[in-house]
PDB file of C-alpha atoms in Angstrom:
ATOM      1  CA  UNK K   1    -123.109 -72.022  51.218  1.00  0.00           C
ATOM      2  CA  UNK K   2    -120.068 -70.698  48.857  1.00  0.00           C
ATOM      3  CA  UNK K   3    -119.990 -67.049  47.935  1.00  0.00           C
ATOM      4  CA  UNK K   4    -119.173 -67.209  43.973  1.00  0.00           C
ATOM      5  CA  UNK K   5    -115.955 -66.692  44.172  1.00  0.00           C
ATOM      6  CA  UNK K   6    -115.463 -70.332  46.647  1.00  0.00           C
ATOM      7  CA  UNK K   7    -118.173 -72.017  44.031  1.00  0.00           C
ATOM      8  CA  UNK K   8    -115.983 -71.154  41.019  1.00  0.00           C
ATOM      9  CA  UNK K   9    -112.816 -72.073  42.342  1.00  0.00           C
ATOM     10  CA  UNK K  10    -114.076 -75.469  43.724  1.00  0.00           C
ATOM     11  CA  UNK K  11    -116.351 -76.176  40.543  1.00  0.00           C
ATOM     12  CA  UNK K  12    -112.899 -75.081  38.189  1.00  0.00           C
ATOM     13  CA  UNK K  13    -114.788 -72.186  36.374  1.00  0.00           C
ATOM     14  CA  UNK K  14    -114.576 -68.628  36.205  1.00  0.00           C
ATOM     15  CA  UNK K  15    -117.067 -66.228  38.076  1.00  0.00           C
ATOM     16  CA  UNK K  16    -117.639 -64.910  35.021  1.00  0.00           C
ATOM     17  CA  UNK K  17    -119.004 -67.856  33.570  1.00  0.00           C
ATOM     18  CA  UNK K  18    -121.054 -68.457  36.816  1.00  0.00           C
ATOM     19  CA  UNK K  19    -122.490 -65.007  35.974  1.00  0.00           C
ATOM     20  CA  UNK K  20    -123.424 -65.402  32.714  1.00  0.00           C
ATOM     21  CA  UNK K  21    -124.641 -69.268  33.446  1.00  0.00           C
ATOM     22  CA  UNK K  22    -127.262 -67.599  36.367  1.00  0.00           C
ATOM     23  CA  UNK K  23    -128.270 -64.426  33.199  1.00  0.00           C
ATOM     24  CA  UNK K  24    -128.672 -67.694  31.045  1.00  0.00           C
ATOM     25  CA  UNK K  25    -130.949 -69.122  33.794  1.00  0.00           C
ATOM     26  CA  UNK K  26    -128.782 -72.707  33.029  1.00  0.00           C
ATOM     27  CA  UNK K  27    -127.314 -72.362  36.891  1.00  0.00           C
ATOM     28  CA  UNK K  28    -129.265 -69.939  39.218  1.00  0.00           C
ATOM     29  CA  UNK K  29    -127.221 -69.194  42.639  1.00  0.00           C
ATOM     30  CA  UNK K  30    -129.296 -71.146  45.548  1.00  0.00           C
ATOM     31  CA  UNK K  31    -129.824 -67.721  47.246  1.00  0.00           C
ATOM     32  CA  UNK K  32    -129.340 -63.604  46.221  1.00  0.00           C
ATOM     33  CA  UNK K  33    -128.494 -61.552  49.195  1.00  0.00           C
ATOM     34  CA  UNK K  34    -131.504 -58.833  48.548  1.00  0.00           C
ATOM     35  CA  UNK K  35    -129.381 -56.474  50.014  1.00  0.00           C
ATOM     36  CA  UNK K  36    -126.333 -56.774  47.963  1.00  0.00           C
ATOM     37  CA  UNK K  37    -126.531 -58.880  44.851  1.00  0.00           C
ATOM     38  CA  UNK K  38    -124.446 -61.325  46.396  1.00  0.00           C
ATOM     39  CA  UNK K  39    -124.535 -64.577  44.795  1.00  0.00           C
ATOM     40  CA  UNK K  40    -124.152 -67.693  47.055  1.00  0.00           C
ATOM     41  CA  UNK K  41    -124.085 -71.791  45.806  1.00  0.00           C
ATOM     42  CA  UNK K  42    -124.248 -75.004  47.548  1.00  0.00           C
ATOM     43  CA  UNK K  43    -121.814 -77.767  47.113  1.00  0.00           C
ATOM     44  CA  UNK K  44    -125.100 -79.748  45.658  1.00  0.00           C
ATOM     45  CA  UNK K  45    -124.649 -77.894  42.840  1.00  0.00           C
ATOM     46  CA  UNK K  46    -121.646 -78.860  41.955  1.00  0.00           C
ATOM     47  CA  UNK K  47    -123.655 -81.562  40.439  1.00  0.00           C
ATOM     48  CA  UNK K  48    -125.124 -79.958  37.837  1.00  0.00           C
ATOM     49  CA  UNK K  49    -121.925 -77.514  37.317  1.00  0.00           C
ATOM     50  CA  UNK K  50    -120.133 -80.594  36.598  1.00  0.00           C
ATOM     51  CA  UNK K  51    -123.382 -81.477  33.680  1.00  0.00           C
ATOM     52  CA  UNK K  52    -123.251 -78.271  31.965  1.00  0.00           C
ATOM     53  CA  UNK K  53    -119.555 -78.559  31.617  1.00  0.00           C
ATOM     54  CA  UNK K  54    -119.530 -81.865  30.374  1.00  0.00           C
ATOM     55  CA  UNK K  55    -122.579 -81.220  27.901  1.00  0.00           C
ATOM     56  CA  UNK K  56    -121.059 -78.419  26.346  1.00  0.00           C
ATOM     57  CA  UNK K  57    -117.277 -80.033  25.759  1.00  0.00           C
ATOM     58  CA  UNK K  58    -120.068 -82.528  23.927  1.00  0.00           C
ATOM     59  CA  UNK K  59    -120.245 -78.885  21.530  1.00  0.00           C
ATOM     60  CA  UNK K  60    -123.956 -78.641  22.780  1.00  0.00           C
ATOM     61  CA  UNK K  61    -124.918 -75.148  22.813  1.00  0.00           C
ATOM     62  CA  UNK K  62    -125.736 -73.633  26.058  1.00  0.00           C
ATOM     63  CA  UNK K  63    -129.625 -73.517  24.752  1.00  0.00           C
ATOM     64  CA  UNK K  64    -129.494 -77.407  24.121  1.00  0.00           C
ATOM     65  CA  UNK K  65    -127.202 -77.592  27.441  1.00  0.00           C
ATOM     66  CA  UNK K  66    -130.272 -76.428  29.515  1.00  0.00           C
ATOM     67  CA  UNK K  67    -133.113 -78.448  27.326  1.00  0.00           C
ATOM     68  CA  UNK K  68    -131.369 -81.608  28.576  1.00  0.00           C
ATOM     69  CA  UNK K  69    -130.706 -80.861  31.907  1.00  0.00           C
ATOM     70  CA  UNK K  70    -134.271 -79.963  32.420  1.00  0.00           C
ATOM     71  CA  UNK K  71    -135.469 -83.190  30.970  1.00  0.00           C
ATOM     72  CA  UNK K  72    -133.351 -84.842  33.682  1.00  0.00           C
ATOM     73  CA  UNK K  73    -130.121 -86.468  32.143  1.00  0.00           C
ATOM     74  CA  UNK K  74    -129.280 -90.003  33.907  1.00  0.00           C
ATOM     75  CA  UNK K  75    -125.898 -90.346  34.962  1.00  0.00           C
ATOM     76  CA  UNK K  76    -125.357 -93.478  32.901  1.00  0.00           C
ATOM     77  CA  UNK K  77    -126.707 -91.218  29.931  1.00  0.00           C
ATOM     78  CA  UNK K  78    -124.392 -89.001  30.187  1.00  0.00           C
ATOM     79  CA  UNK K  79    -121.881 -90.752  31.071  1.00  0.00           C
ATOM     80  CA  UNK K  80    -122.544 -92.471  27.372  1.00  0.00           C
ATOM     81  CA  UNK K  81    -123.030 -89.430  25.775  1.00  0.00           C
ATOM     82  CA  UNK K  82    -119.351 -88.781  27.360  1.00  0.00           C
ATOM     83  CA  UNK K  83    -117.905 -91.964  25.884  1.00  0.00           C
ATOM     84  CA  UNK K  84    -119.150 -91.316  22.286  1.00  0.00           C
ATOM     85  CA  UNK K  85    -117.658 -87.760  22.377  1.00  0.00           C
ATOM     86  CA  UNK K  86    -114.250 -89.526  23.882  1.00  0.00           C
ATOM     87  CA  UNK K  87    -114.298 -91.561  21.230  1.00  0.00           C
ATOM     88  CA  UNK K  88    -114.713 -89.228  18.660  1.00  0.00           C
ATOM     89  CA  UNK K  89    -111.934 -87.554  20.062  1.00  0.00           C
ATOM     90  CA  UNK K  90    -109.295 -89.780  20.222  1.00  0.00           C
ATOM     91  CA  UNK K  91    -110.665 -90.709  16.262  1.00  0.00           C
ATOM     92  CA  UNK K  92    -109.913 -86.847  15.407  1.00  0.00           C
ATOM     93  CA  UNK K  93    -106.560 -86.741  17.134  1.00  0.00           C
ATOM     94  CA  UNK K  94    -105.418 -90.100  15.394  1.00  0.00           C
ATOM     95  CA  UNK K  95    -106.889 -88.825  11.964  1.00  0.00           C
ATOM     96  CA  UNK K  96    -104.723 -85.796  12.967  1.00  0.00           C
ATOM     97  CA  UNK K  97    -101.373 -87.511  14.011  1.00  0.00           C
ATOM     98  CA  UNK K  98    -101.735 -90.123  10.238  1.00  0.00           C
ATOM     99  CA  UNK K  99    -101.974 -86.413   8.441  1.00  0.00           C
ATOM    100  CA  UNK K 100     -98.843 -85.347  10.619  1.00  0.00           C
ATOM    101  CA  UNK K 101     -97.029 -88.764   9.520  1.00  0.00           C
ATOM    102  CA  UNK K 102     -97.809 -87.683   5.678  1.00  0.00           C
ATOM    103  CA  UNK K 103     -96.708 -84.597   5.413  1.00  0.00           C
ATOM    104  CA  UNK K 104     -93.261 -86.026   7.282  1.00  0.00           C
ATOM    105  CA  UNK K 105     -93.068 -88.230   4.695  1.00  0.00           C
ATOM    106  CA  UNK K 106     -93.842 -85.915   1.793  1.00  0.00           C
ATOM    107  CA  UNK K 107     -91.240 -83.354   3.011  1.00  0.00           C
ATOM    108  CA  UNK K 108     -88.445 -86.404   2.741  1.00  0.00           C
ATOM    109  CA  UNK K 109     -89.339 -86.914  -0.556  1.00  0.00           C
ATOM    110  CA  UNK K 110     -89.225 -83.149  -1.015  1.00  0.00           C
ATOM    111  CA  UNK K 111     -85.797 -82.824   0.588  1.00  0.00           C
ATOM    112  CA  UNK K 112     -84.321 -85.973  -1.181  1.00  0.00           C
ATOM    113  CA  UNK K 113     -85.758 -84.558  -5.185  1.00  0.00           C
ATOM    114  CA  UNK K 114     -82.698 -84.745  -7.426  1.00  0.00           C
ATOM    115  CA  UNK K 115     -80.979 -87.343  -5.293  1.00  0.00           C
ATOM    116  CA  UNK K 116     -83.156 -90.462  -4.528  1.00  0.00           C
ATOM    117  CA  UNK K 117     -80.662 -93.114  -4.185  1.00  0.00           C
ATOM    118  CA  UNK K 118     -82.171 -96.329  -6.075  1.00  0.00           C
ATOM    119  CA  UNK K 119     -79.354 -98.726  -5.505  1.00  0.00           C
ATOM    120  CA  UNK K 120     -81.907-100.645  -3.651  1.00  0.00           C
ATOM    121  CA  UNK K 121     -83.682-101.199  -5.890  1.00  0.00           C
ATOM    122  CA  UNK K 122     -83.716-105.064  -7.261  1.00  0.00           C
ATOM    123  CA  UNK K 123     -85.362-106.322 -10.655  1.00  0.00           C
ATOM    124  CA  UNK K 124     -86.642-110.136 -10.322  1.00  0.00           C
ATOM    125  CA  UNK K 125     -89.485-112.223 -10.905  1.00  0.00           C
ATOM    126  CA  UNK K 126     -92.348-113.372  -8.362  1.00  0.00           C
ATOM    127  CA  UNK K 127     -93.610-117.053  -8.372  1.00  0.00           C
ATOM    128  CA  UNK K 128     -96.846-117.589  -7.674  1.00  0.00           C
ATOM    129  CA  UNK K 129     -98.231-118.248  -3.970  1.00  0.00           C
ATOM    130  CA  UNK K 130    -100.927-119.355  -2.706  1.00  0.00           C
ATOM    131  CA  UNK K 131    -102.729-116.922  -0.128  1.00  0.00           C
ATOM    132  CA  UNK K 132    -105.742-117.012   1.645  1.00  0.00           C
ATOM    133  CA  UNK K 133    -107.674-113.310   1.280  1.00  0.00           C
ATOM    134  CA  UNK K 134    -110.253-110.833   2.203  1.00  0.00           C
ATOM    135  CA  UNK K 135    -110.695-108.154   0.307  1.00  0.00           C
ATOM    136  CA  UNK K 136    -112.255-104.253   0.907  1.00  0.00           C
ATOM    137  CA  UNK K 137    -112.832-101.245  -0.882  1.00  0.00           C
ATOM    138  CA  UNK K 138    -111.045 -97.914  -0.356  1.00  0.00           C
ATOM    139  CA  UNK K 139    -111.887 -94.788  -1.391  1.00  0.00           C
ATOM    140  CA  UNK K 140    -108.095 -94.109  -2.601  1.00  0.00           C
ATOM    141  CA  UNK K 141    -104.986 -95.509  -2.969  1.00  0.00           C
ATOM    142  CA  UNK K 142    -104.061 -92.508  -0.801  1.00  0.00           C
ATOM    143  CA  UNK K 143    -102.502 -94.060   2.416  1.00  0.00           C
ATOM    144  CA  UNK K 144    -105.349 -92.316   4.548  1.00  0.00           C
ATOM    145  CA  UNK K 145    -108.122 -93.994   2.821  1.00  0.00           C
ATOM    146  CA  UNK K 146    -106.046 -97.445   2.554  1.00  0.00           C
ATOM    147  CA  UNK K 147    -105.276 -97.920   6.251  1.00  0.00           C
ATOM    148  CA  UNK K 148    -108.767 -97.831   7.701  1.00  0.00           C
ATOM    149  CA  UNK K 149    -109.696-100.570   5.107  1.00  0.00           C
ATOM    150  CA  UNK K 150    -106.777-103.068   5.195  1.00  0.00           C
ATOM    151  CA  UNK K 151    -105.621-103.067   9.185  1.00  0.00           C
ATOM    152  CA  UNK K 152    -109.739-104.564   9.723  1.00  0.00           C
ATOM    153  CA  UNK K 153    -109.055-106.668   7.140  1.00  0.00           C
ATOM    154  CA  UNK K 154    -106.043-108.368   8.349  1.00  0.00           C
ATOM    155  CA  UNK K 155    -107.630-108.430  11.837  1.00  0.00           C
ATOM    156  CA  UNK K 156    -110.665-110.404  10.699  1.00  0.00           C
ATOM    157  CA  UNK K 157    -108.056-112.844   8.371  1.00  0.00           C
ATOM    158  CA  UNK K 158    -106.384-114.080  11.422  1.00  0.00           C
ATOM    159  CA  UNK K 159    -109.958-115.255  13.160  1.00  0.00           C
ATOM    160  CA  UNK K 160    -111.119-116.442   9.771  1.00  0.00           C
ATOM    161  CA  UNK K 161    -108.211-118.553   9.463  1.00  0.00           C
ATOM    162  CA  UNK K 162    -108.114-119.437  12.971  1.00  0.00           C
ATOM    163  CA  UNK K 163    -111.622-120.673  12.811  1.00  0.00           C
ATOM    164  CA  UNK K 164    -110.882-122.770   9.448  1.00  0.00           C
ATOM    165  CA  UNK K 165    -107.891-124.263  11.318  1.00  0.00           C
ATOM    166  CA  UNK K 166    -105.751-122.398   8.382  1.00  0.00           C
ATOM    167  CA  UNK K 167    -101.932-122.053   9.475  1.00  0.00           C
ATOM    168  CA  UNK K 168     -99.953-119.728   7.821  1.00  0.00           C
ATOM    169  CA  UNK K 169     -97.320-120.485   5.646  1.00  0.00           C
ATOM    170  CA  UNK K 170     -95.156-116.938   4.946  1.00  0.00           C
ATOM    171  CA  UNK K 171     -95.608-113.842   5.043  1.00  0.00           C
ATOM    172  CA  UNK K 172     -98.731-111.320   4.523  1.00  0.00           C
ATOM    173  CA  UNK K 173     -99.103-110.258   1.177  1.00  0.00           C
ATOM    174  CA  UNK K 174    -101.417-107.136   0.324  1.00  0.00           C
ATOM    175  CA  UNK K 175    -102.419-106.362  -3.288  1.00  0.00           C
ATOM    176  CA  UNK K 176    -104.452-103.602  -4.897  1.00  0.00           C
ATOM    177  CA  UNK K 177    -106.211-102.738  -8.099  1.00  0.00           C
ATOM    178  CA  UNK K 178    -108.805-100.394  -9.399  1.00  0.00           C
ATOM    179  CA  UNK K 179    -112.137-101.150  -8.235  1.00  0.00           C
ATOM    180  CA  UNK K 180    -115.247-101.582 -10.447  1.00  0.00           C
ATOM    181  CA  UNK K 181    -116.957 -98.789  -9.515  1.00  0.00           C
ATOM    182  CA  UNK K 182    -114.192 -96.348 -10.685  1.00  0.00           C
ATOM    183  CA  UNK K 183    -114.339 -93.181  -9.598  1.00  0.00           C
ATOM    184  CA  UNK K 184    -110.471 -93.608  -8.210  1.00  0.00           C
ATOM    185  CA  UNK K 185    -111.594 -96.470  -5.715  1.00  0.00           C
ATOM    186  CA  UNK K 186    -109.412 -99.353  -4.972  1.00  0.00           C
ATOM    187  CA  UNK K 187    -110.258-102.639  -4.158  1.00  0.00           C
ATOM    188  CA  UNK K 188    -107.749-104.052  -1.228  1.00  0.00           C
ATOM    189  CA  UNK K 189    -106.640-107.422  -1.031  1.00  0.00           C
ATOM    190  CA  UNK K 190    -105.686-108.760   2.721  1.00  0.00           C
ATOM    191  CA  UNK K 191    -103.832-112.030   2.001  1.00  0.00           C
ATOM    192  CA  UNK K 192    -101.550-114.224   3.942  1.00  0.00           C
ATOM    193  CA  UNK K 193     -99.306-117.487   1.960  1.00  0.00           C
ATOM    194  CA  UNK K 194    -101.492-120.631   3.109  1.00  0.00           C
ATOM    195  CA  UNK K 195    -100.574-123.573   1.811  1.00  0.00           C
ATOM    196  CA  UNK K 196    -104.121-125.132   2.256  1.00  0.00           C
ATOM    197  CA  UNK K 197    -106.311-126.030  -0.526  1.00  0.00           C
ATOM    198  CA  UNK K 198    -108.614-123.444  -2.575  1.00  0.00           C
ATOM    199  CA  UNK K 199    -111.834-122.985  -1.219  1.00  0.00           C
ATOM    200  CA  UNK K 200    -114.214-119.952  -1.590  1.00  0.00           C
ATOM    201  CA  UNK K 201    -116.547-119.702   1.674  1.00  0.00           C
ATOM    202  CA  UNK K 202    -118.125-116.549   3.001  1.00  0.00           C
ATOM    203  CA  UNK K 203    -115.829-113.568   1.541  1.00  0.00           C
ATOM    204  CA  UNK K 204    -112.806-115.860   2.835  1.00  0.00           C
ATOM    205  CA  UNK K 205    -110.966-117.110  -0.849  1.00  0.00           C
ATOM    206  CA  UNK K 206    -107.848-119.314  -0.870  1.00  0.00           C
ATOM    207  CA  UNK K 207    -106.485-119.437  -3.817  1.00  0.00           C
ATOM    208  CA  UNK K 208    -103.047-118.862  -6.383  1.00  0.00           C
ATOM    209  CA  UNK K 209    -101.809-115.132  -6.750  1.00  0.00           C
ATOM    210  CA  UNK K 210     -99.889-115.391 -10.484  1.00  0.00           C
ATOM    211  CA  UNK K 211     -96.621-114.967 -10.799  1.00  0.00           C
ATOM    212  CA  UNK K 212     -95.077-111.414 -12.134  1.00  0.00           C
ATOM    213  CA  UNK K 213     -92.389-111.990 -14.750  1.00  0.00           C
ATOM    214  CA  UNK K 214     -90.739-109.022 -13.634  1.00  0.00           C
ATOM    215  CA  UNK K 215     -90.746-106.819 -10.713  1.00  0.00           C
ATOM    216  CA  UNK K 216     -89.353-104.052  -9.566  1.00  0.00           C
ATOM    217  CA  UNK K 217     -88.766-104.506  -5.751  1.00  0.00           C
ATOM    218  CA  UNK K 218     -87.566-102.420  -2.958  1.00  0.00           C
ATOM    219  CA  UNK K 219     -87.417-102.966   0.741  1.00  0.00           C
ATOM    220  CA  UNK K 220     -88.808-100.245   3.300  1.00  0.00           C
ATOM    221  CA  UNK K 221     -88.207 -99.895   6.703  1.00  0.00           C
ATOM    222  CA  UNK K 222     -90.880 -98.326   9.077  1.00  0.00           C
ATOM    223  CA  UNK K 223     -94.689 -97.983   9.034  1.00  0.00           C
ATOM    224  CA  UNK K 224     -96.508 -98.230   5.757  1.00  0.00           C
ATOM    225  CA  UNK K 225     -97.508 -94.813   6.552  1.00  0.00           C
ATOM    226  CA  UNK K 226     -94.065 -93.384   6.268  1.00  0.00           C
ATOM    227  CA  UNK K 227     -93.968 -95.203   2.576  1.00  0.00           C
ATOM    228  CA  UNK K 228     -93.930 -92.462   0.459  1.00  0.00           C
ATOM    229  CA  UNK K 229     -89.948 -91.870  -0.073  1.00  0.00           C
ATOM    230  CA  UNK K 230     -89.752 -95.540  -0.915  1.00  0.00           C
ATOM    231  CA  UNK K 231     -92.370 -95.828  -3.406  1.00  0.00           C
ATOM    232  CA  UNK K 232     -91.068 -92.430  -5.127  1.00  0.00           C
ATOM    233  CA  UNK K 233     -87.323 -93.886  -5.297  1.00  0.00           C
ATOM    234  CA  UNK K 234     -89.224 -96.951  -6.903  1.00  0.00           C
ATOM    235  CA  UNK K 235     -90.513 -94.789  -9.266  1.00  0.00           C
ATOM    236  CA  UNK K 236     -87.223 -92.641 -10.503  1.00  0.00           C
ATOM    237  CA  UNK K 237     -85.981 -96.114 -10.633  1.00  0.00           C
ATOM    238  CA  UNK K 238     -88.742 -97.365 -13.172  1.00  0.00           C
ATOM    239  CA  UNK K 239     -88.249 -95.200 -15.384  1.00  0.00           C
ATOM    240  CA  UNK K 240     -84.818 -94.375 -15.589  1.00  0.00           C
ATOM    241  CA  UNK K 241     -84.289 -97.754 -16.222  1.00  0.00           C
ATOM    242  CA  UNK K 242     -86.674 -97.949 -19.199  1.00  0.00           C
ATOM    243  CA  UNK K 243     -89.354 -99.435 -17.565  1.00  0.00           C
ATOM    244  CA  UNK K 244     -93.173 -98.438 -17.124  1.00  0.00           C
ATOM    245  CA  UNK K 245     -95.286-100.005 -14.278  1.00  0.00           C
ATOM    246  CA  UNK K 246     -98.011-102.485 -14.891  1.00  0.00           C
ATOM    247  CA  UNK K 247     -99.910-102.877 -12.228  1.00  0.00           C
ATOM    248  CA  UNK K 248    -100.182-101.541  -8.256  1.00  0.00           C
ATOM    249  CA  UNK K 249     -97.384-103.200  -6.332  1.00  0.00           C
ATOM    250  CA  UNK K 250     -97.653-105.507  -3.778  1.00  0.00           C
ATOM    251  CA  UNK K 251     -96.733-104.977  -0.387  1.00  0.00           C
ATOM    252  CA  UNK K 252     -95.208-108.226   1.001  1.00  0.00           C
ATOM    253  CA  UNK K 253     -94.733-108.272   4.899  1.00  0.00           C
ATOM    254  CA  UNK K 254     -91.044-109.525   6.114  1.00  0.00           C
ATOM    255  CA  UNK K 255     -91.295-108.284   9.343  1.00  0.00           C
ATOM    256  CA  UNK K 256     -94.403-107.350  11.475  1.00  0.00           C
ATOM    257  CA  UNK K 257     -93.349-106.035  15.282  1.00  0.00           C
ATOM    258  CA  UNK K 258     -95.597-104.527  16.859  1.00  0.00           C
ATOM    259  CA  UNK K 259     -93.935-101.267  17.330  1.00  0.00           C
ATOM    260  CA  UNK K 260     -94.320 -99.925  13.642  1.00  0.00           C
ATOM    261  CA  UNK K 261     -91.490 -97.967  13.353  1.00  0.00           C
ATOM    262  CA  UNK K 262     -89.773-102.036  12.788  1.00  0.00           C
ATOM    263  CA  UNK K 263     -91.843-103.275   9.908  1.00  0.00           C
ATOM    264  CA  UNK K 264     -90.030-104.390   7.283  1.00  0.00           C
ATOM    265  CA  UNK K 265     -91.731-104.457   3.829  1.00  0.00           C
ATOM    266  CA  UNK K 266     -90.893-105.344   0.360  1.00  0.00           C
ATOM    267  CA  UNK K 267     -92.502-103.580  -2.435  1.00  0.00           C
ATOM    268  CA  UNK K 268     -92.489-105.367  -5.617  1.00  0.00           C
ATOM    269  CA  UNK K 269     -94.063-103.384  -8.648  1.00  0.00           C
ATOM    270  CA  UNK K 270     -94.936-105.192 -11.533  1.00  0.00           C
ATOM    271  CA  UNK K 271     -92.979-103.559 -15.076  1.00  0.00           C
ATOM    272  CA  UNK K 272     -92.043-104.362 -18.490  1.00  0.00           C
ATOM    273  CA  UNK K 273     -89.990-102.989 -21.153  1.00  0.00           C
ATOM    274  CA  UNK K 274     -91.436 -99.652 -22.691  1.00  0.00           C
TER     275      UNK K 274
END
């Protein structure tokens, strides 16, 4: 047997939390020395140690902790229970790092007010393409909202196509607009140039994207998350130019690596004359 002290060390706890685990009656010590209080475990119980720890970094309380051990968790249960709560982890801390990646992006734009170079900046017109699409709604066209629709989008493009022996032909092209419903939702279009002939078959539409008469384009560098900057100098270059926007832009894929931080994108935002 361990005194406490051994138990805790060897289980990674405190004795404290051993104490108030055996008040709790979640882990009782295997034996009480009548004559002095003293606490004693086996290394069996390790076992169980290693459940309540595990259940509670689930954010169980120590109540619902002891309700399941006492119904007799499997291992293969728990170990489930462990993956979901993984899972939902690794979802919080990537929700957390895209929030990080905006509020870079927003303090560039913040640091670069009253100086936005727009010498990029390039006024042409689009011909029309053919592209073969699949198209999502999003709940905004805030970049948060946007990126959980269109990267499973593209993903299930490329096996669509695949499966309809559809080669590309150029580049992706991704297109938005305001969706139906309204309320501020945007309908996301996944498209890729195809050069096969129109078709409309299960959610998978090949067909001709018009051609803008005029667009103002720009060229960013980087993940579509670190966009902001771009799209703002697009802006200041809109309208101090004379020009009012007519529609979303498109977002039209040069170069796709997988290491984000070498896209290469060209925004082209459809405008005319005010």
């Amino acid at each position: 047997m361990f005194t406490i002290g051994d138990f805790a060390r060897h289980g990674r706890v405190s004795v404290r939390m051993l104490r108030h685990y055996d008040a709790t009656g979640l882990l009782r010590p295997a034996h009480v020395d009548p004559a002095t209080g003293y606490r004693f475990y086996t290394a069996a119980q390790l076992a169980r140690l290693n459940r309540v720890i595990a259940l509670k970094d689930l954010g169980l309380t120590l109540s619902q902790v002891r309700e399941i051990l006492d119904e007799r968790v499997s291992t293969e249960e728990l170990r489930g229970m462990l993956r979901l709560r993984r899972a939902e982890l690794e979802a919080a801390m990537q929700a957390a790092a895209d929030r990080l990646v905006q509020v870079e992006a927003r303090l560039r734009s913040i640091e670069s007010e009253g100086h936005m170079p727009t010498d990029d900046v390039v006024l042409k017109s689009i011909p029309a393409v053919r592209v073969a699409e699949l198209t999502g709604t999003a709940e905004s066209f805030d970049p948060r909202h946007i990126t959980p629709v269109i990267r499973p989008l593209y993903d299930e493009l490329v096996e669509r196509l695949k499966s309809a022996d559809i080669v590309p032909t150029g580049p992706g092209i991704a297109w938005y607009e305001d969706a139906p419903a309204g309320g501020g939702a945007i309908t996301v279009h996944a498209g890729v140039q195809v050069a096969a002939a129109p078709r409309d078959t299960d959610g998978l539409l090949v067909h001709d994207l018009p051609a803008v008469a005029q667009a103002a384009t720009i060229v960013h560098r980087g993940s579509m998350n670190t966009v902001l900057p771009t799209v703002q100098t697009l802006a200041h270059w809109v309208e101090t130019h004379g020009y009012e926007s007519t529609a979303y832009p498109r977002e039209v894929t040069l170069e796709c690596p997988e290491d984000e931080t070498g896209w290469v994108t060209e925004l082209q935002e459809p405008v005319a004359r005010v």
